[in-house]
Amino acid sequence: MRIWVNGGLRDAGEAVVSVFDHGLTVGDGVFETVKATGGSPFALTRHLDRLTRSARGLGLPDPDRDEVRHACRAVLEANPMPLGRLRITYTGGLSPLGSDRGGKSPSLVVALAATTRRPDGTAVITVPWTRNERGALAGLKTTSYAENVVALTRARERGASEALFANTLGRLCEGTGSNVFVVVDGQLFTPPVTSGCLAGITRALTAEWTGAQEADLPMDVLERAEEIFLTSTTRDVQAVHRVDDRELPGAPGPLTAKAMRIFEEHAAADPDPLPV
């Protein structure tokens, strides 16, 4: 495996950053995960747009988009595979121990791992912890992921692949690494970004291509929704067949199946769909 680290490709055993990198010591960094099919990244422009927004939200300099594109291309060419998970990580770089940043340049790492197509359906749980929709990191895709690790570990222990959070107002927000859609009275809804959820790339494309509406949703919508599905870079559109102890028989339901088909068709037709 060849990995891009701060200006060039390195063998995996030599792909290292300093123990004083601020992304390691305090989670001062942002990242993107990009699906790559046959060496071609999907929706890379949108991912780079969000990487820049996240960096600005942390007060980091804008990443050099040409450099990031070059790094992605180099890593994909060096590691051919049918389906890959491309990870772009951009951090505060060398800094003192503690929250203060140093004056060094940010670090850029691009890595790739093989992956497989997700199952059409999955189980999820809800967790008692909340997303803070008014927090400094709300809506940013940062490397401060420890609470997601805790929640996802609980989900795995209960036979699920994802955990869903409410926000501090008790409204449905998001998963640890996914957005959530529900069907209520035959209509498709997803929480708005003001809920504190990440503005997911797959979420946005799914909403655009299916006509789903944003709406503030109470958590108990999960107890009565006719259909539920998740979206993310590695899931695309994935049906939910169980939430906690509630089974959703027949998943994927008709609107979920339609969303899955629409997403697959549009993504195949345009590998880099630009924002409207």
C-alpha atoms as a printed R data frame, in Angstrom:
    type eleno elety resid chain resno       x      y       z
1   ATOM     1    CA   MET     A     1   0.000  0.000   0.000
2   ATOM     2    CA   ARG     A     2   1.253  3.466  -0.950
3   ATOM     3    CA   ILE     A     3   0.025  6.463   1.057
4   ATOM     4    CA   TRP     A     4   0.379 10.192   0.445
5   ATOM     5    CA   VAL     A     5   1.979 12.027   3.362
6   ATOM     6    CA   ASN     A     6   2.883 15.714   3.200
7   ATOM     7    CA   GLY     A     7   4.009 15.986  -0.370
8   ATOM     8    CA   GLY     A     8   4.663 12.499  -1.646
9   ATOM     9    CA   LEU     A     9   3.861  8.810  -1.711
10  ATOM    10    CA   ARG     A    10   5.270  6.603   1.009
11  ATOM    11    CA   ASP     A    11   5.172  2.870   1.629
12  ATOM    12    CA   ALA     A    12   2.717  2.031   4.402
13  ATOM    13    CA   GLY     A    13   5.511  1.282   6.872
14  ATOM    14    CA   GLU     A    14   7.072  4.688   6.283
15  ATOM    15    CA   ALA     A    15   3.842  6.722   6.083
16  ATOM    16    CA   VAL     A    16   4.113  8.562   9.391
17  ATOM    17    CA   VAL     A    17   3.374 11.946  10.924
18  ATOM    18    CA   SER     A    18   4.922 13.410  14.052
19  ATOM    19    CA   VAL     A    19   3.644 12.451  17.497
20  ATOM    20    CA   PHE     A    20   3.272 16.222  17.958
21  ATOM    21    CA   ASP     A    21   0.812 16.590  15.087
22  ATOM    22    CA   HIS     A    22  -2.210 18.478  16.395
23  ATOM    23    CA   GLY     A    23  -4.559 16.034  14.711
24  ATOM    24    CA   LEU     A    24  -3.134 13.290  16.934
25  ATOM    25    CA   THR     A    25  -2.737 15.182  20.200
26  ATOM    26    CA   VAL     A    26  -6.074 17.059  20.318
27  ATOM    27    CA   GLY     A    27  -8.092 16.000  17.272
28  ATOM    28    CA   ASP     A    28  -7.444 19.299  15.488
29  ATOM    29    CA   GLY     A    29  -8.153 18.133  11.972
30  ATOM    30    CA   VAL     A    30 -10.786 17.475   9.336
31  ATOM    31    CA   PHE     A    31 -11.288 14.644   6.903
32  ATOM    32    CA   GLU     A    32 -13.295 13.262   4.022
33  ATOM    33    CA   THR     A    33 -14.076  9.708   2.976
34  ATOM    34    CA   VAL     A    34 -14.578  9.294  -0.767
35  ATOM    35    CA   LYS     A    35 -15.831  6.204  -2.570
36  ATOM    36    CA   ALA     A    36 -13.580  5.122  -5.443
37  ATOM    37    CA   THR     A    37 -14.812  2.655  -8.037
38  ATOM    38    CA   GLY     A    38 -12.207  1.257 -10.400
39  ATOM    39    CA   GLY     A    39  -9.838  4.066  -9.448
40  ATOM    40    CA   SER     A    40 -12.397  6.822 -10.037
41  ATOM    41    CA   PRO     A    41 -13.466  8.921  -7.022
42  ATOM    42    CA   PHE     A    42 -17.154  9.760  -6.676
43  ATOM    43    CA   ALA     A    43 -18.326 13.348  -6.031
44  ATOM    44    CA   LEU     A    44 -14.770 14.530  -5.334
45  ATOM    45    CA   THR     A    45 -15.602 18.200  -5.973
46  ATOM    46    CA   ARG     A    46 -18.353 18.160  -3.347
47  ATOM    47    CA   HIS     A    47 -16.055 16.405  -0.892
48  ATOM    48    CA   LEU     A    48 -13.345 19.016  -1.423
49  ATOM    49    CA   ASP     A    49 -15.913 21.776  -0.930
50  ATOM    50    CA   ARG     A    50 -16.864 20.272   2.418
51  ATOM    51    CA   LEU     A    51 -13.230 19.688   3.396
52  ATOM    52    CA   THR     A    52 -12.653 23.401   2.878
53  ATOM    53    CA   ARG     A    53 -15.767 24.358   4.867
54  ATOM    54    CA   SER     A    54 -14.712 22.101   7.732
55  ATOM    55    CA   ALA     A    55 -11.166 23.495   7.711
56  ATOM    56    CA   ARG     A    56 -12.499 27.052   7.838
57  ATOM    57    CA   GLY     A    57 -14.798 26.066  10.693
58  ATOM    58    CA   LEU     A    58 -11.749 24.997  12.704
59  ATOM    59    CA   GLY     A    59  -9.765 28.052  11.669
60  ATOM    60    CA   LEU     A    60  -7.314 26.056   9.551
61  ATOM    61    CA   PRO     A    61  -5.957 27.453   6.270
62  ATOM    62    CA   ASP     A    62  -7.850 26.376   3.179
63  ATOM    63    CA   PRO     A    63  -6.401 23.133   1.818
64  ATOM    64    CA   ASP     A    64  -4.698 23.396  -1.568
65  ATOM    65    CA   ARG     A    65  -7.358 21.723  -3.686
66  ATOM    66    CA   ASP     A    66  -4.977 21.078  -6.583
67  ATOM    67    CA   GLU     A    67  -2.585 19.324  -4.223
68  ATOM    68    CA   VAL     A    68  -5.379 17.254  -2.703
69  ATOM    69    CA   ARG     A    69  -6.631 16.218  -6.149
70  ATOM    70    CA   HIS     A    70  -3.088 15.297  -7.171
71  ATOM    71    CA   ALA     A    71  -2.609 13.294  -3.981
72  ATOM    72    CA   CYS     A    72  -5.890 11.430  -4.510
73  ATOM    73    CA   ARG     A    73  -4.975 10.630  -8.100
74  ATOM    74    CA   ALA     A    74  -1.505  9.417  -7.095
75  ATOM    75    CA   VAL     A    75  -2.850  7.154  -4.348
76  ATOM    76    CA   LEU     A    76  -5.553  5.679  -6.583
77  ATOM    77    CA   GLU     A    77  -3.066  4.983  -9.363
78  ATOM    78    CA   ALA     A    78  -0.579  3.423  -6.947
79  ATOM    79    CA   ASN     A    79  -3.175  1.134  -5.359
80  ATOM    80    CA   PRO     A    80  -5.543 -0.232  -8.030
81  ATOM    81    CA   MET     A    81  -8.635 -1.969  -6.645
82  ATOM    82    CA   PRO     A    82 -12.267 -2.489  -7.708
83  ATOM    83    CA   LEU     A    83 -13.865 -0.617  -4.808
84  ATOM    84    CA   GLY     A    84 -11.972  1.567  -2.379
85  ATOM    85    CA   ARG     A    85 -12.461  3.914   0.547
86  ATOM    86    CA   LEU     A    86 -10.283  6.988  -0.041
87  ATOM    87    CA   ARG     A    87  -9.519  8.905   3.150
88  ATOM    88    CA   ILE     A    88  -8.303 12.529   3.027
89  ATOM    89    CA   THR     A    89  -7.035 13.834   6.383
90  ATOM    90    CA   TYR     A    90  -5.992 17.454   6.916
91  ATOM    91    CA   THR     A    91  -4.732 18.518  10.342
92  ATOM    92    CA   GLY     A    92  -3.255 21.437  12.252
93  ATOM    93    CA   GLY     A    93   0.256 20.011  11.817
94  ATOM    94    CA   LEU     A    94   3.146 20.249  14.238
95  ATOM    95    CA   SER     A    95   2.042 22.095  17.374
96  ATOM    96    CA   PRO     A    96   2.877 22.364  21.069
97  ATOM    97    CA   LEU     A    97   1.308 19.862  23.443
98  ATOM    98    CA   GLY     A    98  -2.040 21.394  24.364
99  ATOM    99    CA   SER     A    99  -4.749 23.255  22.492
100 ATOM   100    CA   ASP     A   100  -2.611 26.083  21.105
101 ATOM   101    CA   ARG     A   101  -1.549 25.673  17.486
102 ATOM   102    CA   GLY     A   102   2.005 26.021  16.307
103 ATOM   103    CA   GLY     A   103   3.151 27.988  13.295
104 ATOM   104    CA   LYS     A   104   3.910 25.018  11.051
105 ATOM   105    CA   SER     A   105   2.056 24.040   7.907
106 ATOM   106    CA   PRO     A   106  -0.946 21.711   8.115
107 ATOM   107    CA   SER     A   107  -0.480 18.012   7.473
108 ATOM   108    CA   LEU     A   108  -2.115 16.254   4.522
109 ATOM   109    CA   VAL     A   109  -2.510 12.481   4.410
110 ATOM   110    CA   VAL     A   110  -4.388 10.530   1.735
111 ATOM   111    CA   ALA     A   111  -4.844  6.789   2.181
112 ATOM   112    CA   LEU     A   112  -6.905  4.085   0.514
113 ATOM   113    CA   ALA     A   113  -8.417  0.835   1.752
114 ATOM   114    CA   ALA     A   114 -10.345 -1.838  -0.094
115 ATOM   115    CA   THR     A   115 -14.010 -2.186   0.771
116 ATOM   116    CA   THR     A   116 -17.043 -4.169  -0.338
117 ATOM   117    CA   ARG     A   117 -20.596 -3.251  -1.269
118 ATOM   118    CA   ARG     A   118 -22.820 -2.876   1.771
119 ATOM   119    CA   PRO     A   119 -25.830 -5.164   2.384
120 ATOM   120    CA   ASP     A   120 -29.154 -3.764   1.191
121 ATOM   121    CA   GLY     A   121 -30.490 -3.717   4.757
122 ATOM   122    CA   THR     A   122 -29.149 -3.159   8.255
123 ATOM   123    CA   ALA     A   123 -30.118 -2.781  11.910
124 ATOM   124    CA   VAL     A   124 -29.611  0.402  13.953
125 ATOM   125    CA   ILE     A   125 -29.992  1.418  17.573
126 ATOM   126    CA   THR     A   126 -30.663  4.700  19.321
127 ATOM   127    CA   VAL     A   127 -28.274  5.944  21.998
128 ATOM   128    CA   PRO     A   128 -28.787  8.177  25.048
129 ATOM   129    CA   TRP     A   129 -26.064 10.648  24.085
130 ATOM   130    CA   THR     A   130 -26.891 13.767  22.067
131 ATOM   131    CA   ARG     A   131 -25.429 15.905  19.310
132 ATOM   132    CA   ASN     A   132 -24.963 19.538  20.294
133 ATOM   133    CA   GLU     A   133 -26.502 21.480  17.426
134 ATOM   134    CA   ARG     A   134 -25.037 24.707  18.877
135 ATOM   135    CA   GLY     A   135 -21.513 23.398  19.458
136 ATOM   136    CA   ALA     A   136 -18.398 24.774  17.786
137 ATOM   137    CA   LEU     A   137 -18.000 21.587  15.747
138 ATOM   138    CA   ALA     A   138 -21.649 21.197  14.682
139 ATOM   139    CA   GLY     A   139 -21.825 20.334  11.001
140 ATOM   140    CA   LEU     A   140 -18.048 19.963  10.614
141 ATOM   141    CA   LYS     A   141 -16.407 16.691   9.631
142 ATOM   142    CA   THR     A   142 -13.559 16.702  12.117
143 ATOM   143    CA   THR     A   143 -11.193 14.038  13.385
144 ATOM   144    CA   SER     A   144 -12.700 14.445  16.882
145 ATOM   145    CA   TYR     A   145 -14.625 11.182  16.499
146 ATOM   146    CA   ALA     A   146 -14.356  9.586  19.935
147 ATOM   147    CA   GLU     A   147 -18.060  9.884  20.770
148 ATOM   148    CA   ASN     A   148 -18.835  8.135  17.488
149 ATOM   149    CA   VAL     A   149 -16.474  5.325  18.447
150 ATOM   150    CA   VAL     A   150 -18.297  4.884  21.765
151 ATOM   151    CA   ALA     A   151 -21.749  4.890  20.148
152 ATOM   152    CA   LEU     A   152 -20.745  2.582  17.307
153 ATOM   153    CA   THR     A   153 -19.207  0.130  19.761
154 ATOM   154    CA   ARG     A   154 -22.537 -0.043  21.566
155 ATOM   155    CA   ALA     A   155 -24.313 -0.621  18.245
156 ATOM   156    CA   ARG     A   156 -21.969 -3.494  17.349
157 ATOM   157    CA   GLU     A   157 -22.539 -5.073  20.766
158 ATOM   158    CA   ARG     A   158 -26.277 -5.076  20.025
159 ATOM   159    CA   GLY     A   159 -26.024 -6.555  16.555
160 ATOM   160    CA   ALA     A   160 -26.428 -3.277  14.671
161 ATOM   161    CA   SER     A   161 -24.191 -1.406  12.238
162 ATOM   162    CA   GLU     A   162 -25.121  2.129  13.231
163 ATOM   163    CA   ALA     A   163 -26.242  4.252  16.183
164 ATOM   164    CA   LEU     A   164 -28.626  7.197  15.828
165 ATOM   165    CA   PHE     A   165 -28.406 10.381  17.898
166 ATOM   166    CA   ALA     A   166 -30.952 12.958  18.938
167 ATOM   167    CA   ASN     A   167 -29.827 16.557  19.347
168 ATOM   168    CA   THR     A   168 -30.138 18.525  22.599
169 ATOM   169    CA   LEU     A   169 -33.747 19.411  21.711
170 ATOM   170    CA   GLY     A   170 -34.697 15.744  21.470
171 ATOM   171    CA   ARG     A   171 -35.022 15.801  17.700
172 ATOM   172    CA   LEU     A   172 -33.678 13.193  15.309
173 ATOM   173    CA   CYS     A   173 -30.212 14.201  14.126
174 ATOM   174    CA   GLU     A   174 -27.882 11.627  12.505
175 ATOM   175    CA   GLY     A   175 -25.839  8.469  12.882
176 ATOM   176    CA   THR     A   176 -22.194  8.115  13.845
177 ATOM   177    CA   GLY     A   177 -21.215  8.233  10.180
178 ATOM   178    CA   SER     A   178 -24.468  8.505   8.285
179 ATOM   179    CA   ASN     A   179 -27.565 10.604   7.700
180 ATOM   180    CA   VAL     A   180 -31.061  9.258   8.196
181 ATOM   181    CA   PHE     A   181 -34.245  9.480   6.107
182 ATOM   182    CA   VAL     A   182 -37.749  8.445   7.132
183 ATOM   183    CA   VAL     A   183 -41.019  7.872   5.305
184 ATOM   184    CA   VAL     A   184 -44.083  9.229   7.130
185 ATOM   185    CA   ASP     A   185 -47.549  9.133   5.542
186 ATOM   186    CA   GLY     A   186 -45.928  8.271   2.237
187 ATOM   187    CA   GLN     A   187 -43.605 11.289   2.265
188 ATOM   188    CA   LEU     A   188 -39.814 11.224   2.478
189 ATOM   189    CA   PHE     A   189 -38.096 13.405   5.106
190 ATOM   190    CA   THR     A   190 -34.619 13.989   6.522
191 ATOM   191    CA   PRO     A   191 -33.473 16.217   9.420
192 ATOM   192    CA   PRO     A   192 -32.217 19.687   8.412
193 ATOM   193    CA   VAL     A   193 -28.590 20.666   8.898
194 ATOM   194    CA   THR     A   194 -29.794 23.009  11.663
195 ATOM   195    CA   SER     A   195 -30.409 19.850  13.695
196 ATOM   196    CA   GLY     A   196 -26.634 19.598  14.048
197 ATOM   197    CA   CYS     A   197 -26.206 16.781  11.554
198 ATOM   198    CA   LEU     A   198 -23.379 16.672   9.062
199 ATOM   199    CA   ALA     A   199 -24.294 17.993   5.629
200 ATOM   200    CA   GLY     A   200 -23.625 14.614   4.053
201 ATOM   201    CA   ILE     A   201 -22.675 14.437   0.395
202 ATOM   202    CA   THR     A   202 -24.827 11.356  -0.193
203 ATOM   203    CA   ARG     A   203 -27.601 12.967   1.867
204 ATOM   204    CA   ALA     A   204 -27.620 16.058  -0.360
205 ATOM   205    CA   LEU     A   205 -27.575 14.065  -3.582
206 ATOM   206    CA   THR     A   206 -30.321 11.740  -2.365
207 ATOM   207    CA   ALA     A   207 -32.508 14.693  -1.393
208 ATOM   208    CA   GLU     A   208 -31.896 16.400  -4.748
209 ATOM   209    CA   TRP     A   209 -32.573 13.281  -6.787
210 ATOM   210    CA   THR     A   210 -35.630 12.044  -4.855
211 ATOM   211    CA   GLY     A   211 -37.286 15.304  -3.773
212 ATOM   212    CA   ALA     A   212 -37.014 14.451  -0.052
213 ATOM   213    CA   GLN     A   213 -37.970 17.286   2.286
214 ATOM   214    CA   GLU     A   214 -36.079 18.611   5.300
215 ATOM   215    CA   ALA     A   215 -38.090 18.651   8.514
216 ATOM   216    CA   ASP     A   216 -37.514 18.796  12.258
217 ATOM   217    CA   LEU     A   217 -38.446 15.320  13.444
218 ATOM   218    CA   PRO     A   218 -38.972 14.050  16.990
219 ATOM   219    CA   MET     A   219 -37.021 10.952  17.945
220 ATOM   220    CA   ASP     A   220 -40.223  8.961  18.273
221 ATOM   221    CA   VAL     A   221 -40.674  9.231  14.517
222 ATOM   222    CA   LEU     A   222 -38.490  6.120  14.461
223 ATOM   223    CA   GLU     A   223 -41.287  4.262  16.247
224 ATOM   224    CA   ARG     A   224 -43.899  5.053  13.584
225 ATOM   225    CA   ALA     A   225 -42.060  5.696  10.305
226 ATOM   226    CA   GLU     A   226 -43.174  3.396   7.501
227 ATOM   227    CA   GLU     A   227 -39.649  3.191   6.130
228 ATOM   228    CA   ILE     A   228 -36.207  4.274   7.329
229 ATOM   229    CA   PHE     A   229 -32.929  4.370   5.459
230 ATOM   230    CA   LEU     A   230 -29.382  5.595   5.931
231 ATOM   231    CA   THR     A   231 -27.106  7.435   3.517
232 ATOM   232    CA   SER     A   232 -23.338  7.787   3.524
233 ATOM   233    CA   THR     A   233 -20.356  7.521   1.211
234 ATOM   234    CA   THR     A   234 -19.817  3.841   1.969
235 ATOM   235    CA   ARG     A   235 -23.511  2.914   2.296
236 ATOM   236    CA   ASP     A   236 -24.986  4.930  -0.594
237 ATOM   237    CA   VAL     A   237 -28.684  4.338   0.276
238 ATOM   238    CA   GLN     A   238 -29.195  1.488   2.753
239 ATOM   239    CA   ALA     A   239 -32.526  0.286   4.126
240 ATOM   240    CA   VAL     A   240 -33.070 -0.121   7.880
241 ATOM   241    CA   HIS     A   241 -34.905 -3.316   8.837
242 ATOM   242    CA   ARG     A   242 -34.668 -2.896  12.616
243 ATOM   243    CA   VAL     A   243 -34.487  0.060  15.016
244 ATOM   244    CA   ASP     A   244 -33.763 -1.063  18.580
245 ATOM   245    CA   ASP     A   245 -36.465 -3.738  19.103
246 ATOM   246    CA   ARG     A   246 -38.758 -2.545  16.318
247 ATOM   247    CA   GLU     A   247 -38.739 -4.617  13.146
248 ATOM   248    CA   LEU     A   248 -39.613 -3.033   9.805
249 ATOM   249    CA   PRO     A   249 -40.838 -5.997   7.767
250 ATOM   250    CA   GLY     A   250 -40.368 -5.899   4.043
251 ATOM   251    CA   ALA     A   251 -37.434 -3.484   4.100
252 ATOM   252    CA   PRO     A   252 -36.450 -2.016   1.746
253 ATOM   253    CA   GLY     A   253 -39.909 -0.522   1.313
254 ATOM   254    CA   PRO     A   254 -41.071  0.990  -1.964
255 ATOM   255    CA   LEU     A   255 -39.731  4.517  -1.446
256 ATOM   256    CA   THR     A   256 -36.431  3.208  -0.108
257 ATOM   257    CA   ALA     A   257 -36.064  0.842  -3.053
258 ATOM   258    CA   LYS     A   258 -36.832  3.720  -5.412
259 ATOM   259    CA   ALA     A   259 -34.230  5.924  -3.696
260 ATOM   260    CA   MET     A   260 -31.654  3.138  -3.968
261 ATOM   261    CA   ARG     A   261 -32.341  2.740  -7.674
262 ATOM   262    CA   ILE     A   262 -32.348  6.493  -8.382
263 ATOM   263    CA   PHE     A   263 -29.086  7.029  -6.530
264 ATOM   264    CA   GLU     A   264 -27.356  4.164  -8.323
265 ATOM   265    CA   GLU     A   265 -28.516  5.354 -11.740
266 ATOM   266    CA   HIS     A   266 -27.567  9.008 -11.209
267 ATOM   267    CA   ALA     A   267 -24.196  8.171  -9.654
268 ATOM   268    CA   ALA     A   268 -23.324  5.905 -12.577
269 ATOM   269    CA   ALA     A   269 -24.276  8.631 -15.065
270 ATOM   270    CA   ASP     A   270 -22.237 11.404 -13.391
271 ATOM   271    CA   PRO     A   271 -19.236 10.492 -11.203
272 ATOM   272    CA   ASP     A   272 -18.694 14.095 -10.103
273 ATOM   273    CA   PRO     A   273 -22.133 15.712  -9.693
274 ATOM   274    CA   LEU     A   274 -21.553 19.401  -9.029
275 ATOM   275    CA   PRO     A   275 -23.596 21.458  -6.552
276 ATOM   276    CA   VAL     A   276 -26.669 23.049  -8.102
